[in-house]
Amino acid sequence: MTNSNSENSPLLQQQKPPLSRPKNRRRRSSFDPSTYNSIGTIADTPSTQDVAKEAGLDLIQILGLTICMAGVQFTWTVELSYGTPYLLSLDLSKELTALVWLAGPLSGLLVQPLIGAFSDKCTSRFGKRRPFIVVSGILTCMSMIGVAYAKEFGAWIARSFYSPEKFDQSAHLYAIVVAVSSFYFLDFTLNAVQAICRALILDVPPLWQQEYANAWSARMSNSAMVIGYFVGFMDLVKYFPWMGDSQIKVFCIVAMAVFVVTLAITCVAVKEKQYVDTEDQDNLPWYHTFHYIWRAFRFLPKPIQSLCNTQFFAWMGWFPFLFYSTQWVSDLYFASHPASSPGDDNWAEGTRAGSFALLCNSMVSVIAGMVIPALVMRFEKKGIWWLSLLNVYTCSQLIIAGSLLSAWFIRSVTAATIVLAIMGIPWAIVLWIPFSLVGEYVSYEDERRKKPTQNQLEDQQDEFDAGMILGVHNMYIVFPQFAVAIISSLIFAASGEVKDPNDEGRSNVSTVLAFGGLMALIAAVISRYIVRVKK
């Protein structure tokens, strides 16, 4: 480790170029670990000092840059609120419905790295990200039209290609086909828009403003989530009968309007960086992009790799909560409100109890997203170390661990609702701090490239831009989703075979949640090894 003021820092020296580059030299990122200082941040360099002088964005520009995340999150609420009930209303089995939700992790695993890699090298005169936002946004709207009018499309296909006596059967079949296909397409296209919007938010602000910009991005997402759930709760057909004859139709139309307006504001308001092509793209092999993705996954810079390691275990804790929290509240409700007669399970009341708990979670996350970033940024300016970004991130993992582990002992709906509301605090943090850390590193690298040394010029082909880094970062979030799905199935199978008679009133979901709490504890420990760029 070197001191931050060391005159021997490689970023402060101009080294002589080697005579030749060894053929078998292992490719690496241009980031030099010797620039770490003793407190776990990247040592000061002339470039980071220049960053502090760079003009940032005012509040109106930040809002214009981040409002696209509100449109993305509002659109996600359509799928999260009505996806499963809508598919079940089409008589799709629960088993097939579960397969539909594999679109989420598959799209995150495939689309975000690819779209990040392509946009990183886009040389369009409209900017690197804007063309992808426009195309992906149009495809997302087409997907939502397919979801909203699946029955009408199914009836049109049946009427056009089948005889009248087979109309009902074929119309029902094709309605399911259109709905499932549209949901899959929606997942892929919306993931693409989300990836590009996040990359754009990392591209534009300078290093010293990354924390501020990503805090507003999280606020936009949290606010849109609350508004989206509230709009979905309303009787939209009653208030907007001219938009459609079903809740899903009206909700999709409203979501498309919000989505288009927010993306249009971002595209018009943001002055985007343009990529300067330093390579002959026409002479590169067809597999160049896939090789770029593999190199990014294999040779991530150490600061990003340490963050991704933490995110892997953090989301091993988050996915049990996201998958099963409402089911947990419902199970506790049924345990404390047994059916008055056989067949009377009162499922509507149990589901409403779970929905109310999620509403409390969303409201807390909005408040936390407004208060915590403001406090952290103010205290960091004053040099108060105990409320630093990394300390807050570690504390958020401890809150997750404590909340989920407490599920093992909770027996009442009220206590469960309080736990879900508390989880809104770390949810606001997980939407903010990881992307802020990535943004700080990307801005640091952008500034460093403006004054390259000979060694940095040699390794320039091994550098990764915001879109690619975000794509790989998202892969570390997607992998836990597959793992949690498998582990949860095993836990449910084991808890079904071994039943403790003293556990009356406790849902077997609590075991899965407790497992998530243990993973969050591991994430809290690993988070202490994250290296942050020093502003």
CSV table of C-alpha atoms in Angstrom, one decimal, residues 48-49 97 174 207 225 295 389 411 436 482 488 502 526:
chain,number,residue,atom,x,y,z
A,48,THR,CA,-9.0,13.6,-9.4
A,49,GLN,CA,-7.9,17.1,-8.3
A,97,THR,CA,-46.7,-18.9,-14.8
A,174,TYR,CA,-53.6,-17.6,-28.9
A,207,LEU,CA,-16.9,12.3,-10.4
A,225,MET,CA,-43.0,2.6,-7.4
A,295,ARG,CA,-12.9,-9.9,-20.7
A,389,LEU,CA,-21.0,5.9,2.0
A,411,ARG,CA,-46.0,-14.8,14.6
A,436,SER,CA,-23.0,5.7,-7.0
A,482,PHE,CA,-31.4,-18.6,-9.9
A,488,SER,CA,-35.9,-22.0,-1.6
A,502,ASN,CA,-44.1,-26.4,18.6
A,526,ILE,CA,-17.5,-8.5,2.5
